[in-house]
């Protein structure tokens, strides 16, 4: 009985066809907003990474030969981690726009002191910012945004094949998106900020007109109540504000991965 003879080349190709996609998929899932948070345990994330890699690996283009203990093999692994981390981080920018929007509204309405531990990022954030984070997460999952991310990730192995790398232009594109986060956050809460500004100006005029009334003693709770009312009214149009932002974020993700 003859045993199956395997050459080093065959073993290297089999290892590369699974190991290299595994690192890119793992980097994306470890850095993207929904699956890369502390709400999902590391064991569950590893199961997701292995399952997605097993599903997409047979349909990927041929991988280059890899020697795991060689410097070239380590460089390919580092390249996949960087590409996956950049794809995940570019999607984080979209979610952070809503977090910044919640922080701005909380400061304007006097709720900046009301903070809680954010289970997603592990830091203390304003309650309004945490509410916006949960809201955008539910809308993102409800509209199958995560499936679009997995589609772009699969196409990236064709548009950004292993060994091609990322140019410095891709890094500058992500850096340029940092300004987009602040602009998007301001556009989200501009009506609420304007309404609260009018309220504060009215309090200032009343104080100048009748100083003996001590308007600021009732101004804080009134501003808080009006801020909650304005926020409740503005949430009725949150879907129309969410759609163009998520389209732009996913389109930027496709452009970064050079996907169709």
Short mmCIF file of C-alpha atoms in Angstrom, two decimals:
data_model
loop_
_atom_site.label_atom_id
_atom_site.label_comp_id
_atom_site.label_asym_id
_atom_site.label_seq_id
_atom_site.Cartn_x
_atom_site.Cartn_y
_atom_site.Cartn_z
CA UNK A 1 0.00 0.00 0.00
CA UNK A 2 1.49 3.32 -1.04
CA UNK A 3 1.05 6.40 1.07
CA UNK A 4 -0.05 9.70 -0.37
CA UNK A 5 3.07 11.74 -1.13
CA UNK A 6 2.79 15.47 -0.62
CA UNK A 7 5.43 17.91 -1.75
CA UNK A 8 6.42 21.12 0.02
CA UNK A 9 4.88 23.12 -2.82
CA UNK A 10 1.48 21.47 -2.41
CA UNK A 11 1.50 21.97 1.36
CA UNK A 12 2.53 25.62 0.96
CA UNK A 13 -0.24 26.29 -1.56
CA UNK A 14 -2.85 24.69 0.69
CA UNK A 15 -1.64 26.69 3.69
CA UNK A 16 -1.58 29.93 1.69
CA UNK A 17 -5.06 29.42 0.24
CA UNK A 18 -6.50 29.39 3.75
CA UNK A 19 -4.04 31.23 5.98
CA UNK A 20 -3.67 34.47 3.99
CA UNK A 21 -7.44 35.05 3.61
CA UNK A 22 -7.83 34.15 7.29
CA UNK A 23 -5.64 37.07 8.38
CA UNK A 24 -7.43 39.59 6.14
CA UNK A 25 -10.88 38.42 7.23
CA UNK A 26 -9.76 38.40 10.85
CA UNK A 27 -8.41 41.95 10.67
CA UNK A 28 -11.68 43.22 9.19
CA UNK A 29 -13.86 41.51 11.79
CA UNK A 30 -11.60 42.65 14.63
CA UNK A 31 -11.79 46.33 13.61
CA UNK A 32 -15.25 46.77 12.08
CA UNK A 33 -17.89 48.42 14.31
CA UNK A 34 -20.41 45.63 14.98
CA UNK A 35 -18.37 42.42 15.20
CA UNK A 36 -15.16 44.05 16.42
CA UNK A 37 -16.60 45.44 19.64
CA UNK A 38 -16.32 44.06 23.14
CA UNK A 39 -20.00 43.06 22.95
CA UNK A 40 -18.91 40.05 20.87
CA UNK A 41 -16.55 37.74 22.72
CA UNK A 42 -13.23 36.80 21.19
CA UNK A 43 -14.23 33.15 20.91
CA UNK A 44 -17.37 34.05 18.93
CA UNK A 45 -15.32 36.33 16.70
CA UNK A 46 -12.85 33.53 16.00
CA UNK A 47 -15.74 31.25 15.05
CA UNK A 48 -17.02 33.92 12.66
CA UNK A 49 -13.56 34.40 11.16
CA UNK A 50 -13.03 30.68 10.57
CA UNK A 51 -16.54 30.20 9.17
CA UNK A 52 -16.30 33.12 6.73
CA UNK A 53 -12.83 32.07 5.59
CA UNK A 54 -13.92 28.48 4.98
CA UNK A 55 -16.90 29.70 2.93
CA UNK A 56 -15.06 32.21 0.70
CA UNK A 57 -11.68 30.46 0.36
CA UNK A 58 -12.70 28.02 -2.46
CA UNK A 59 -13.86 30.88 -4.70
CA UNK A 60 -10.84 33.14 -4.23
CA UNK A 61 -8.13 33.60 -6.89
CA UNK A 62 -4.94 31.53 -6.52
CA UNK A 63 -2.69 32.62 -3.69
CA UNK A 64 1.09 32.99 -3.99
CA UNK A 65 3.31 30.32 -2.50
CA UNK A 66 4.01 31.01 1.14
CA UNK A 67 6.74 29.76 3.43
CA UNK A 68 5.43 30.56 6.91
CA UNK A 69 8.88 30.74 8.51
CA UNK A 70 10.31 32.86 5.71
CA UNK A 71 10.47 36.67 5.81
CA UNK A 72 8.43 36.95 2.60
CA UNK A 73 5.63 34.89 4.15
CA UNK A 74 5.59 37.09 7.25
CA UNK A 75 5.45 40.20 5.08
CA UNK A 76 2.43 38.82 3.22
CA UNK A 77 0.69 38.13 6.54
CA UNK A 78 1.41 41.67 7.77
CA UNK A 79 0.09 43.04 4.47
CA UNK A 80 -3.21 41.19 4.87
CA UNK A 81 -3.59 42.44 8.43
CA UNK A 82 -3.00 46.05 7.33
CA UNK A 83 -5.46 45.81 4.44
CA UNK A 84 -8.15 44.27 6.64
CA UNK A 85 -7.58 46.80 9.43
CA UNK A 86 -7.88 49.71 7.00
CA UNK A 87 -11.14 48.35 5.60
CA UNK A 88 -12.57 47.93 9.09
CA UNK A 89 -11.33 51.33 10.26
CA UNK A 90 -12.88 53.09 7.25
CA UNK A 91 -16.26 51.73 8.36
CA UNK A 92 -15.60 52.87 11.93
CA UNK A 93 -15.54 56.45 10.67
CA UNK A 94 -19.20 56.18 9.68
CA UNK A 95 -20.25 55.01 13.15
CA UNK A 96 -18.13 57.64 14.90
CA UNK A 97 -20.06 60.38 13.06
CA UNK A 98 -23.16 59.42 15.06
CA UNK A 99 -21.16 59.21 18.29
CA UNK A 100 -19.80 62.73 17.75
CA UNK A 101 -23.31 63.94 16.89
CA UNK A 102 -24.62 62.59 20.19
CA UNK A 103 -21.76 64.23 22.10
CA UNK A 104 -22.49 67.61 20.49
CA UNK A 105 -26.20 67.46 21.32
CA UNK A 106 -25.48 66.33 24.90
CA UNK A 107 -23.17 69.29 25.50
CA UNK A 108 -25.61 71.80 23.99
CA UNK A 109 -28.57 70.59 26.06
CA UNK A 110 -26.60 70.29 29.31
CA UNK A 111 -26.36 66.51 29.48
CA UNK A 112 -22.63 66.30 28.96
CA UNK A 113 -22.26 65.27 32.61
CA UNK A 114 -24.62 62.30 32.14
CA UNK A 115 -22.20 59.65 30.96
CA UNK A 116 -22.05 55.90 31.05
CA UNK A 117 -19.54 53.23 30.13
CA UNK A 118 -19.74 52.51 26.43
CA UNK A 119 -19.64 48.70 26.07
CA UNK A 120 -18.59 49.09 22.43
CA UNK A 121 -15.46 51.19 22.93
CA UNK A 122 -14.87 50.58 26.64
CA UNK A 123 -14.81 54.29 27.58
CA UNK A 124 -17.24 56.69 29.24
CA UNK A 125 -19.42 58.55 26.75
CA UNK A 126 -22.50 60.75 26.97
CA UNK A 127 -25.80 58.94 27.20
CA UNK A 128 -27.04 60.62 24.01
CA UNK A 129 -23.95 59.44 22.14
CA UNK A 130 -24.51 55.90 23.39
CA UNK A 131 -28.14 56.08 22.27
CA UNK A 132 -27.06 57.15 18.76
CA UNK A 133 -24.53 54.32 18.67
CA UNK A 134 -27.15 51.68 19.46
CA UNK A 135 -29.58 53.26 16.98
CA UNK A 136 -27.13 53.29 14.07
CA UNK A 137 -26.03 49.73 14.88
CA UNK A 138 -29.59 48.43 14.69
CA UNK A 139 -30.25 50.31 11.43
CA UNK A 140 -26.98 49.05 9.94
CA UNK A 141 -27.83 45.43 10.72
CA UNK A 142 -31.50 45.83 9.77
CA UNK A 143 -30.53 47.08 6.30
CA UNK A 144 -27.97 44.27 5.79
CA UNK A 145 -25.00 46.61 5.80
CA UNK A 146 -22.83 43.84 7.22
CA UNK A 147 -23.60 41.69 4.16
CA UNK A 148 -22.35 44.49 1.91
CA UNK A 149 -19.14 44.61 3.95
CA UNK A 150 -18.62 40.86 3.50
CA UNK A 151 -19.27 41.23 -0.24
CA UNK A 152 -16.66 43.99 -0.54
CA UNK A 153 -14.25 41.92 1.56
CA UNK A 154 -14.62 38.96 -0.81
CA UNK A 155 -14.15 41.17 -3.89
CA UNK A 156 -11.05 42.74 -2.34
CA UNK A 157 -9.11 39.50 -2.90
CA UNK A 158 -9.63 40.07 -6.63
CA UNK A 159 -9.24 43.85 -6.77
CA UNK A 160 -6.46 43.89 -4.14
CA UNK A 161 -4.80 40.50 -4.63
CA UNK A 162 -2.38 39.16 -2.10
CA UNK A 163 1.02 40.71 -2.72
CA UNK A 164 -0.28 43.89 -4.39
CA UNK A 165 -0.33 46.00 -1.24
CA UNK A 166 -1.85 49.42 -0.62
CA UNK A 167 -0.42 52.67 -1.93
CA UNK A 168 0.16 55.77 0.16
CA UNK A 169 -2.86 57.31 -1.58
CA UNK A 170 -5.13 54.87 0.25
CA UNK A 171 -3.77 56.03 3.61
CA UNK A 172 -4.31 59.68 2.69
CA UNK A 173 -7.89 58.91 1.60
CA UNK A 174 -8.69 57.49 5.02
CA UNK A 175 -7.00 60.45 6.72
CA UNK A 176 -9.10 62.80 4.60
CA UNK A 177 -12.26 61.08 5.83
CA UNK A 178 -11.55 62.26 9.38
CA UNK A 179 -12.87 65.69 8.39
CA UNK A 180 -15.94 64.04 6.89
CA UNK A 181 -16.81 62.58 10.29
CA UNK A 182 -17.10 66.03 11.90
CA UNK A 183 -19.02 67.46 8.93
CA UNK A 184 -21.49 64.55 8.94
CA UNK A 185 -21.98 64.86 12.71
CA UNK A 186 -22.76 68.57 12.39
CA UNK A 187 -25.24 67.93 9.59
CA UNK A 188 -27.01 65.33 11.75
CA UNK A 189 -27.55 67.62 14.72
CA UNK A 190 -27.69 71.02 13.02
CA UNK A 191 -31.48 71.43 13.57
CA UNK A 192 -31.18 70.51 17.24
CA UNK A 193 -28.18 72.80 17.75
CA UNK A 194 -30.00 75.70 16.06
CA UNK A 195 -33.12 75.22 18.17
CA UNK A 196 -31.13 75.04 21.42
CA UNK A 197 -29.15 78.12 20.40
CA UNK A 198 -32.41 80.05 19.94
CA UNK A 199 -33.54 78.90 23.40
CA UNK A 200 -30.28 80.02 25.03
CA UNK A 201 -30.41 83.38 23.23
CA UNK A 202 -34.00 83.87 24.47
CA UNK A 203 -32.88 83.16 28.04
CA UNK A 204 -30.07 85.67 27.65
CA UNK A 205 -32.44 88.38 26.40
CA UNK A 206 -34.88 87.71 29.27
CA UNK A 207 -32.03 87.94 31.78
CA UNK A 208 -30.93 91.30 30.40
CA UNK A 209 -34.49 92.57 30.33
CA UNK A 210 -35.41 91.47 33.86
CA UNK A 211 -32.34 90.54 35.94
CA UNK A 212 -34.41 90.15 39.12
CA UNK A 213 -36.23 87.10 37.68
CA UNK A 214 -33.05 84.96 37.86
CA UNK A 215 -33.85 83.15 34.62
CA UNK A 216 -30.80 80.90 34.83
CA UNK A 217 -32.19 79.17 37.93
CA UNK A 218 -34.91 77.66 35.76
CA UNK A 219 -32.96 77.84 32.51
CA UNK A 220 -31.01 74.63 33.04
CA UNK A 221 -33.97 72.25 33.64
CA UNK A 222 -35.96 74.02 30.93
CA UNK A 223 -33.12 73.69 28.44
CA UNK A 224 -32.81 70.02 29.35
CA UNK A 225 -36.52 69.40 28.82
CA UNK A 226 -36.60 71.34 25.54
CA UNK A 227 -33.49 69.52 24.37
CA UNK A 228 -35.14 66.14 24.94
CA UNK A 229 -38.24 67.35 23.08
CA UNK A 230 -36.16 68.65 20.15
CA UNK A 231 -34.17 65.40 20.04
CA UNK A 232 -37.40 63.36 20.01
CA UNK A 233 -38.79 65.44 17.13
CA UNK A 234 -35.55 65.24 15.12
CA UNK A 235 -35.47 61.43 15.42
CA UNK A 236 -38.52 61.28 13.16
CA UNK A 237 -36.26 62.12 10.20
CA UNK A 238 -33.23 60.07 11.29
CA UNK A 239 -33.74 57.48 8.54
CA UNK A 240 -33.52 60.09 5.77
CA UNK A 241 -30.30 61.38 7.36
CA UNK A 242 -28.89 57.90 7.83
CA UNK A 243 -29.33 56.65 4.26
CA UNK A 244 -27.04 59.13 2.41
CA UNK A 245 -24.35 58.73 5.07
CA UNK A 246 -24.33 54.93 4.94
CA UNK A 247 -24.33 55.02 1.12
CA UNK A 248 -21.31 57.32 1.16
CA UNK A 249 -19.52 55.18 3.77
CA UNK A 250 -20.07 51.92 1.87
CA UNK A 251 -19.11 53.59 -1.41
CA UNK A 252 -15.87 54.76 0.17
CA UNK A 253 -15.28 51.21 1.38
CA UNK A 254 -15.72 49.94 -2.18
CA UNK A 255 -13.38 52.59 -3.55
CA UNK A 256 -10.76 51.70 -0.97
CA UNK A 257 -11.01 48.02 -1.90
CA UNK A 258 -11.32 49.01 -5.59
CA UNK A 259 -14.45 46.84 -5.74
CA UNK A 260 -17.26 47.26 -8.26
#
